[in-house]
């Protein structure tokens, strides 16, 4: 009887069909919930132009660079740059003295730097492609000669000077020879000393030379006196 009771008290597992709860699909973090404000969209043209900002900064740097080169500058000349290769340009730079600087810049930017100065008479050169030669020395012929030699060596006849400004005056290509044949300081000084040993008429003719030459003579004489004073 005890065994029977034990059997009757045993219950079988429920045969009811088990139910399962399906898991929801994970929320896509990139989908904007309806409770949030949608992220504003912009048309391509409405984004700030980074390229334009960089270009503007570069232009301002170029203008400032040109203005800096105008300090203590005696001559500014344009050279026809069309057809120059990068290699030729690099070689040319190596032939120039330390007192001469070569810069490639657009005509509009160069003229912007020259406006309101004595150098703005260089305006006739603002055509085509130019490379700009800044001479920081009174020895003008010596500063020009390296390019003439380079031009002849590389057979760059078409890449001639487009013009220059010296002492506020514009010199076109047909007048450039005048700049290339200016006397050096030593030559002027020697001429003055020679005149002092000759009749007064020769001295008068020397004093009647262009004002620039006379100024250079006086500067040379002053420098000589200063050097003598230091030596004493």
PDB file of C-alpha atoms in Angstrom:
ATOM      1  CA  UNK A   1       0.000   0.000   0.000  1.00  0.00           C
ATOM      2  CA  UNK A   2       2.855   2.364   0.700  1.00  0.00           C
ATOM      3  CA  UNK A   3       4.306   1.669  -2.709  1.00  0.00           C
ATOM      4  CA  UNK A   4       0.962   2.303  -4.307  1.00  0.00           C
ATOM      5  CA  UNK A   5       0.628   5.608  -2.523  1.00  0.00           C
ATOM      6  CA  UNK A   6       4.006   6.638  -3.658  1.00  0.00           C
ATOM      7  CA  UNK A   7       3.083   5.899  -7.221  1.00  0.00           C
ATOM      8  CA  UNK A   8      -0.145   7.794  -7.060  1.00  0.00           C
ATOM      9  CA  UNK A   9       1.578  10.855  -5.678  1.00  0.00           C
ATOM     10  CA  UNK A  10       4.039  11.091  -8.642  1.00  0.00           C
ATOM     11  CA  UNK A  11       2.983  13.601 -11.300  1.00  0.00           C
ATOM     12  CA  UNK A  12       4.229  13.731 -14.894  1.00  0.00           C
ATOM     13  CA  UNK A  13       5.609  16.914 -16.376  1.00  0.00           C
ATOM     14  CA  UNK A  14       3.097  19.146 -18.046  1.00  0.00           C
ATOM     15  CA  UNK A  15       2.508  18.284 -21.665  1.00  0.00           C
ATOM     16  CA  UNK A  16       1.336  21.789 -22.469  1.00  0.00           C
ATOM     17  CA  UNK A  17       3.110  23.422 -25.376  1.00  0.00           C
ATOM     18  CA  UNK A  18       5.827  25.775 -24.138  1.00  0.00           C
ATOM     19  CA  UNK A  19       5.763  29.308 -25.520  1.00  0.00           C
ATOM     20  CA  UNK A  20       8.798  31.406 -26.282  1.00  0.00           C
ATOM     21  CA  UNK A  21       9.079  35.187 -26.478  1.00  0.00           C
ATOM     22  CA  UNK A  22      10.821  36.432 -29.590  1.00  0.00           C
ATOM     23  CA  UNK A  23      13.596  38.954 -28.957  1.00  0.00           C
ATOM     24  CA  UNK A  24      13.221  42.351 -30.502  1.00  0.00           C
ATOM     25  CA  UNK A  25      15.750  43.414 -33.164  1.00  0.00           C
ATOM     26  CA  UNK A  26      18.546  45.610 -31.685  1.00  0.00           C
ATOM     27  CA  UNK A  27      18.070  49.307 -32.153  1.00  0.00           C
ATOM     28  CA  UNK A  28      20.263  50.751 -34.896  1.00  0.00           C
ATOM     29  CA  UNK A  29      22.307  53.514 -33.208  1.00  0.00           C
ATOM     30  CA  UNK A  30      22.510  55.375 -36.505  1.00  0.00           C
ATOM     31  CA  UNK A  31      18.738  55.716 -36.801  1.00  0.00           C
ATOM     32  CA  UNK A  32      17.425  58.920 -35.328  1.00  0.00           C
ATOM     33  CA  UNK A  33      14.753  58.171 -32.719  1.00  0.00           C
ATOM     34  CA  UNK A  34      11.483  59.893 -33.278  1.00  0.00           C
ATOM     35  CA  UNK A  35      11.832  61.659 -29.932  1.00  0.00           C
ATOM     36  CA  UNK A  36      14.970  63.444 -31.102  1.00  0.00           C
ATOM     37  CA  UNK A  37      15.246  66.350 -33.456  1.00  0.00           C
ATOM     38  CA  UNK A  38      16.527  65.337 -36.864  1.00  0.00           C
ATOM     39  CA  UNK A  39      20.101  66.282 -37.666  1.00  0.00           C
ATOM     40  CA  UNK A  40      20.053  69.240 -40.051  1.00  0.00           C
ATOM     41  CA  UNK A  41      21.375  68.614 -43.507  1.00  0.00           C
ATOM     42  CA  UNK A  42      23.260  71.115 -45.641  1.00  0.00           C
ATOM     43  CA  UNK A  43      23.676  71.483 -49.299  1.00  0.00           C
ATOM     44  CA  UNK A  44      27.226  71.087 -50.553  1.00  0.00           C
ATOM     45  CA  UNK A  45      27.464  74.733 -51.460  1.00  0.00           C
ATOM     46  CA  UNK A  46      26.597  75.837 -47.909  1.00  0.00           C
ATOM     47  CA  UNK A  47      29.688  74.341 -46.261  1.00  0.00           C
ATOM     48  CA  UNK A  48      32.533  76.806 -45.553  1.00  0.00           C
ATOM     49  CA  UNK A  49      35.118  76.771 -48.339  1.00  0.00           C
ATOM     50  CA  UNK A  50      38.378  75.730 -46.682  1.00  0.00           C
ATOM     51  CA  UNK A  51      40.180  75.938 -50.021  1.00  0.00           C
ATOM     52  CA  UNK A  52      39.085  79.553 -50.476  1.00  0.00           C
ATOM     53  CA  UNK A  53      40.354  80.459 -46.999  1.00  0.00           C
ATOM     54  CA  UNK A  54      43.734  78.877 -47.698  1.00  0.00           C
ATOM     55  CA  UNK A  55      43.982  80.647 -51.060  1.00  0.00           C
ATOM     56  CA  UNK A  56      43.197  84.010 -49.459  1.00  0.00           C
ATOM     57  CA  UNK A  57      45.853  83.449 -46.802  1.00  0.00           C
ATOM     58  CA  UNK A  58      48.383  82.477 -49.447  1.00  0.00           C
ATOM     59  CA  UNK A  59      47.653  85.614 -51.445  1.00  0.00           C
ATOM     60  CA  UNK A  60      48.140  87.808 -48.375  1.00  0.00           C
ATOM     61  CA  UNK A  61      51.463  86.077 -47.651  1.00  0.00           C
ATOM     62  CA  UNK A  62      52.609  86.734 -51.231  1.00  0.00           C
ATOM     63  CA  UNK A  63      51.731  90.443 -51.025  1.00  0.00           C
ATOM     64  CA  UNK A  64      53.558  90.743 -47.692  1.00  0.00           C
ATOM     65  CA  UNK A  65      56.576  88.947 -49.157  1.00  0.00           C
ATOM     66  CA  UNK A  66      56.744  91.383 -52.084  1.00  0.00           C
ATOM     67  CA  UNK A  67      56.449  94.387 -49.752  1.00  0.00           C
ATOM     68  CA  UNK A  68      59.267  93.028 -47.635  1.00  0.00           C
ATOM     69  CA  UNK A  69      61.490  92.710 -50.705  1.00  0.00           C
ATOM     70  CA  UNK A  70      60.827  96.361 -51.564  1.00  0.00           C
ATOM     71  CA  UNK A  71      62.686  97.408 -48.423  1.00  0.00           C
ATOM     72  CA  UNK A  72      66.156  98.676 -49.376  1.00  0.00           C
ATOM     73  CA  UNK A  73      65.433  97.740 -52.991  1.00  0.00           C
ATOM     74  CA  UNK A  74      67.233  99.692 -55.713  1.00  0.00           C
ATOM     75  CA  UNK A  75      65.759  98.035 -58.795  1.00  0.00           C
ATOM     76  CA  UNK A  76      62.729  95.880 -59.514  1.00  0.00           C
ATOM     77  CA  UNK A  77      62.491  94.143 -62.874  1.00  0.00           C
ATOM     78  CA  UNK A  78      60.095  91.758 -64.572  1.00  0.00           C
ATOM     79  CA  UNK A  79      61.263  88.811 -66.673  1.00  0.00           C
ATOM     80  CA  UNK A  80      59.094  86.855 -69.095  1.00  0.00           C
ATOM     81  CA  UNK A  81      58.550  83.564 -67.261  1.00  0.00           C
ATOM     82  CA  UNK A  82      56.582  81.674 -69.912  1.00  0.00           C
ATOM     83  CA  UNK A  83      58.347  78.484 -70.995  1.00  0.00           C
ATOM     84  CA  UNK A  84      60.693  78.304 -68.011  1.00  0.00           C
ATOM     85  CA  UNK A  85      61.139  74.821 -66.553  1.00  0.00           C
ATOM     86  CA  UNK A  86      61.395  74.196 -62.825  1.00  0.00           C
ATOM     87  CA  UNK A  87      64.964  72.969 -63.296  1.00  0.00           C
ATOM     88  CA  UNK A  88      65.959  76.125 -65.186  1.00  0.00           C
ATOM     89  CA  UNK A  89      64.420  78.301 -62.503  1.00  0.00           C
ATOM     90  CA  UNK A  90      66.346  76.492 -59.773  1.00  0.00           C
ATOM     91  CA  UNK A  91      69.589  76.798 -61.731  1.00  0.00           C
ATOM     92  CA  UNK A  92      68.981  80.503 -62.294  1.00  0.00           C
ATOM     93  CA  UNK A  93      68.506  81.160 -58.598  1.00  0.00           C
ATOM     94  CA  UNK A  94      71.875  79.588 -57.856  1.00  0.00           C
ATOM     95  CA  UNK A  95      73.640  82.006 -60.220  1.00  0.00           C
ATOM     96  CA  UNK A  96      72.288  85.147 -58.545  1.00  0.00           C
ATOM     97  CA  UNK A  97      74.202  87.058 -55.860  1.00  0.00           C
ATOM     98  CA  UNK A  98      72.902  87.272 -52.306  1.00  0.00           C
ATOM     99  CA  UNK A  99      71.766  90.838 -52.923  1.00  0.00           C
ATOM    100  CA  UNK A 100      69.310  89.713 -55.617  1.00  0.00           C
ATOM    101  CA  UNK A 101      66.029  87.928 -54.983  1.00  0.00           C
ATOM    102  CA  UNK A 102      63.880  86.130 -57.553  1.00  0.00           C
ATOM    103  CA  UNK A 103      60.154  85.683 -56.838  1.00  0.00           C
ATOM    104  CA  UNK A 104      57.353  84.078 -58.848  1.00  0.00           C
ATOM    105  CA  UNK A 105      54.036  85.809 -58.187  1.00  0.00           C
ATOM    106  CA  UNK A 106      50.904  86.798 -60.062  1.00  0.00           C
ATOM    107  CA  UNK A 107      50.829  90.255 -61.604  1.00  0.00           C
ATOM    108  CA  UNK A 108      47.746  91.251 -59.618  1.00  0.00           C
ATOM    109  CA  UNK A 109      49.363  90.399 -56.284  1.00  0.00           C
ATOM    110  CA  UNK A 110      52.611  92.158 -57.144  1.00  0.00           C
ATOM    111  CA  UNK A 111      50.800  95.301 -58.251  1.00  0.00           C
ATOM    112  CA  UNK A 112      48.731  95.251 -55.068  1.00  0.00           C
ATOM    113  CA  UNK A 113      51.976  95.390 -53.098  1.00  0.00           C
ATOM    114  CA  UNK A 114      53.322  98.213 -55.304  1.00  0.00           C
ATOM    115  CA  UNK A 115      50.255 100.463 -55.199  1.00  0.00           C
ATOM    116  CA  UNK A 116      50.901 103.790 -53.539  1.00  0.00           C
ATOM    117  CA  UNK A 117      54.680 103.453 -53.822  1.00  0.00           C
ATOM    118  CA  UNK A 118      57.266 104.702 -56.299  1.00  0.00           C
ATOM    119  CA  UNK A 119      57.336 101.186 -57.743  1.00  0.00           C
ATOM    120  CA  UNK A 120      53.806 101.290 -59.139  1.00  0.00           C
ATOM    121  CA  UNK A 121      55.250 102.742 -62.359  1.00  0.00           C
ATOM    122  CA  UNK A 122      56.048  99.089 -63.120  1.00  0.00           C
ATOM    123  CA  UNK A 123      52.409  98.704 -64.199  1.00  0.00           C
ATOM    124  CA  UNK A 124      53.254  98.284 -67.941  1.00  0.00           C
ATOM    125  CA  UNK A 125      54.894  94.973 -66.998  1.00  0.00           C
ATOM    126  CA  UNK A 126      51.683  93.541 -65.565  1.00  0.00           C
ATOM    127  CA  UNK A 127      50.990  91.372 -68.587  1.00  0.00           C
ATOM    128  CA  UNK A 128      51.568  87.704 -69.296  1.00  0.00           C
ATOM    129  CA  UNK A 129      53.678  85.594 -66.945  1.00  0.00           C
ATOM    130  CA  UNK A 130      56.498  87.265 -65.041  1.00  0.00           C
ATOM    131  CA  UNK A 131      59.161  86.362 -62.551  1.00  0.00           C
ATOM    132  CA  UNK A 132      60.287  89.339 -60.473  1.00  0.00           C
ATOM    133  CA  UNK A 133      63.891  90.359 -59.830  1.00  0.00           C
ATOM    134  CA  UNK A 134      64.550  92.444 -56.692  1.00  0.00           C
ATOM    135  CA  UNK A 135      67.984  94.058 -56.532  1.00  0.00           C
ATOM    136  CA  UNK A 136      69.213  95.155 -53.088  1.00  0.00           C
ATOM    137  CA  UNK A 137      72.457  96.686 -54.278  1.00  0.00           C
ATOM    138  CA  UNK A 138      73.544  99.901 -55.988  1.00  0.00           C
ATOM    139  CA  UNK A 139      75.659  97.885 -58.379  1.00  0.00           C
ATOM    140  CA  UNK A 140      72.880  97.479 -60.933  1.00  0.00           C
ATOM    141  CA  UNK A 141      74.858  96.104 -63.917  1.00  0.00           C
ATOM    142  CA  UNK A 142      76.469  93.444 -61.719  1.00  0.00           C
ATOM    143  CA  UNK A 143      73.014  92.382 -60.501  1.00  0.00           C
ATOM    144  CA  UNK A 144      71.596  92.122 -64.028  1.00  0.00           C
ATOM    145  CA  UNK A 145      74.560  90.358 -65.634  1.00  0.00           C
ATOM    146  CA  UNK A 146      73.969  86.883 -64.089  1.00  0.00           C
ATOM    147  CA  UNK A 147      70.593  86.652 -65.785  1.00  0.00           C
ATOM    148  CA  UNK A 148      71.975  87.876 -69.107  1.00  0.00           C
ATOM    149  CA  UNK A 149      74.639  85.183 -68.943  1.00  0.00           C
ATOM    150  CA  UNK A 150      72.063  82.547 -68.025  1.00  0.00           C
ATOM    151  CA  UNK A 151      69.726  83.702 -70.796  1.00  0.00           C
ATOM    152  CA  UNK A 152      72.502  83.395 -73.361  1.00  0.00           C
ATOM    153  CA  UNK A 153      73.716  80.019 -72.078  1.00  0.00           C
ATOM    154  CA  UNK A 154      70.243  78.451 -72.074  1.00  0.00           C
ATOM    155  CA  UNK A 155      69.202  80.173 -75.307  1.00  0.00           C
ATOM    156  CA  UNK A 156      66.207  81.871 -73.708  1.00  0.00           C
ATOM    157  CA  UNK A 157      65.923  84.779 -76.103  1.00  0.00           C
ATOM    158  CA  UNK A 158      62.156  84.961 -75.636  1.00  0.00           C
ATOM    159  CA  UNK A 159      62.529  85.199 -71.863  1.00  0.00           C
ATOM    160  CA  UNK A 160      63.741  88.778 -71.841  1.00  0.00           C
ATOM    161  CA  UNK A 161      63.210  91.599 -69.357  1.00  0.00           C
ATOM    162  CA  UNK A 162      59.709  93.020 -69.673  1.00  0.00           C
ATOM    163  CA  UNK A 163      60.717  96.229 -67.916  1.00  0.00           C
ATOM    164  CA  UNK A 164      62.113  97.635 -64.698  1.00  0.00           C
ATOM    165  CA  UNK A 165      61.780 100.514 -62.262  1.00  0.00           C
ATOM    166  CA  UNK A 166      64.857 102.341 -61.067  1.00  0.00           C
ATOM    167  CA  UNK A 167      64.664 105.510 -58.945  1.00  0.00           C
ATOM    168  CA  UNK A 168      60.937 105.730 -59.653  1.00  0.00           C
ATOM    169  CA  UNK A 169      61.376 105.680 -63.437  1.00  0.00           C
ATOM    170  CA  UNK A 170      60.113 102.911 -65.688  1.00  0.00           C
ATOM    171  CA  UNK A 171      62.536 101.412 -68.190  1.00  0.00           C
ATOM    172  CA  UNK A 172      60.999  99.404 -71.022  1.00  0.00           C
ATOM    173  CA  UNK A 173      62.763  96.538 -72.822  1.00  0.00           C
ATOM    174  CA  UNK A 174      64.157  98.980 -75.401  1.00  0.00           C
ATOM    175  CA  UNK A 175      65.705 101.111 -72.642  1.00  0.00           C
ATOM    176  CA  UNK A 176      67.147  98.296 -70.591  1.00  0.00           C
ATOM    177  CA  UNK A 177      70.607  98.793 -72.048  1.00  0.00           C
ATOM    178  CA  UNK A 178      70.861 102.039 -70.073  1.00  0.00           C
ATOM    179  CA  UNK A 179      70.580 100.107 -66.817  1.00  0.00           C
ATOM    180  CA  UNK A 180      73.107  97.500 -67.912  1.00  0.00           C
ATOM    181  CA  UNK A 181      75.716 100.129 -68.743  1.00  0.00           C
ATOM    182  CA  UNK A 182      75.428 102.283 -65.616  1.00  0.00           C
ATOM    183  CA  UNK A 183      78.866 103.038 -64.175  1.00  0.00           C
ATOM    184  CA  UNK A 184      79.867 101.275 -60.997  1.00  0.00           C
ATOM    185  CA  UNK A 185      80.638 103.175 -57.826  1.00  0.00           C
ATOM    186  CA  UNK A 186      84.337 102.560 -58.311  1.00  0.00           C
ATOM    187  CA  UNK A 187      84.201 103.935 -61.855  1.00  0.00           C
ATOM    188  CA  UNK A 188      82.378 107.084 -60.743  1.00  0.00           C
ATOM    189  CA  UNK A 189      84.782 107.613 -57.898  1.00  0.00           C
ATOM    190  CA  UNK A 190      87.748 107.186 -60.219  1.00  0.00           C
ATOM    191  CA  UNK A 191      86.203 109.669 -62.658  1.00  0.00           C
ATOM    192  CA  UNK A 192      85.769 112.244 -59.901  1.00  0.00           C
ATOM    193  CA  UNK A 193      89.331 111.827 -58.697  1.00  0.00           C
ATOM    194  CA  UNK A 194      90.563 112.138 -62.272  1.00  0.00           C
ATOM    195  CA  UNK A 195      88.573 115.321 -62.734  1.00  0.00           C
ATOM    196  CA  UNK A 196      90.194 116.908 -59.706  1.00  0.00           C
ATOM    197  CA  UNK A 197      93.567 116.595 -61.441  1.00  0.00           C
ATOM    198  CA  UNK A 198      92.372 118.146 -64.695  1.00  0.00           C
ATOM    199  CA  UNK A 199      91.243 121.676 -65.629  1.00  0.00           C
ATOM    200  CA  UNK A 200      88.101 123.093 -64.054  1.00  0.00           C
ATOM    201  CA  UNK A 201      86.083 122.496 -67.235  1.00  0.00           C
ATOM    202  CA  UNK A 202      86.418 118.729 -66.789  1.00  0.00           C
ATOM    203  CA  UNK A 203      85.229 118.974 -63.202  1.00  0.00           C
ATOM    204  CA  UNK A 204      82.230 121.019 -64.280  1.00  0.00           C
ATOM    205  CA  UNK A 205      81.261 118.391 -66.854  1.00  0.00           C
ATOM    206  CA  UNK A 206      81.461 115.732 -64.152  1.00  0.00           C
ATOM    207  CA  UNK A 207      79.225 117.747 -61.850  1.00  0.00           C
ATOM    208  CA  UNK A 208      76.733 118.134 -64.685  1.00  0.00           C
ATOM    209  CA  UNK A 209      76.327 114.368 -64.922  1.00  0.00           C
ATOM    210  CA  UNK A 210      72.959 112.848 -63.925  1.00  0.00           C
ATOM    211  CA  UNK A 211      72.021 113.458 -60.306  1.00  0.00           C
ATOM    212  CA  UNK A 212      72.207 109.781 -59.473  1.00  0.00           C
ATOM    213  CA  UNK A 213      75.851 109.576 -60.490  1.00  0.00           C
ATOM    214  CA  UNK A 214      76.715 112.631 -58.458  1.00  0.00           C
ATOM    215  CA  UNK A 215      74.924 111.240 -55.421  1.00  0.00           C
ATOM    216  CA  UNK A 216      76.821 107.985 -55.753  1.00  0.00           C
ATOM    217  CA  UNK A 217      80.102 109.894 -55.947  1.00  0.00           C
ATOM    218  CA  UNK A 218      79.268 111.854 -52.807  1.00  0.00           C
ATOM    219  CA  UNK A 219      78.264 108.690 -50.975  1.00  0.00           C
ATOM    220  CA  UNK A 220      81.500 107.039 -51.970  1.00  0.00           C
ATOM    221  CA  UNK A 221      83.477 110.074 -50.799  1.00  0.00           C
ATOM    222  CA  UNK A 222      81.652 110.146 -47.454  1.00  0.00           C
ATOM    223  CA  UNK A 223      82.237 106.455 -46.968  1.00  0.00           C
ATOM    224  CA  UNK A 224      85.922 106.915 -47.728  1.00  0.00           C
ATOM    225  CA  UNK A 225      86.193 109.696 -45.145  1.00  0.00           C
ATOM    226  CA  UNK A 226      84.408 107.547 -42.565  1.00  0.00           C
ATOM    227  CA  UNK A 227      86.774 104.676 -43.206  1.00  0.00           C
ATOM    228  CA  UNK A 228      89.763 106.993 -42.842  1.00  0.00           C
ATOM    229  CA  UNK A 229      88.342 108.265 -39.552  1.00  0.00           C
ATOM    230  CA  UNK A 230      87.948 104.739 -38.229  1.00  0.00           C
ATOM    231  CA  UNK A 231      91.477 103.869 -39.330  1.00  0.00           C
ATOM    232  CA  UNK A 232      92.862 106.848 -37.413  1.00  0.00           C
TER     233      UNK A 232
END
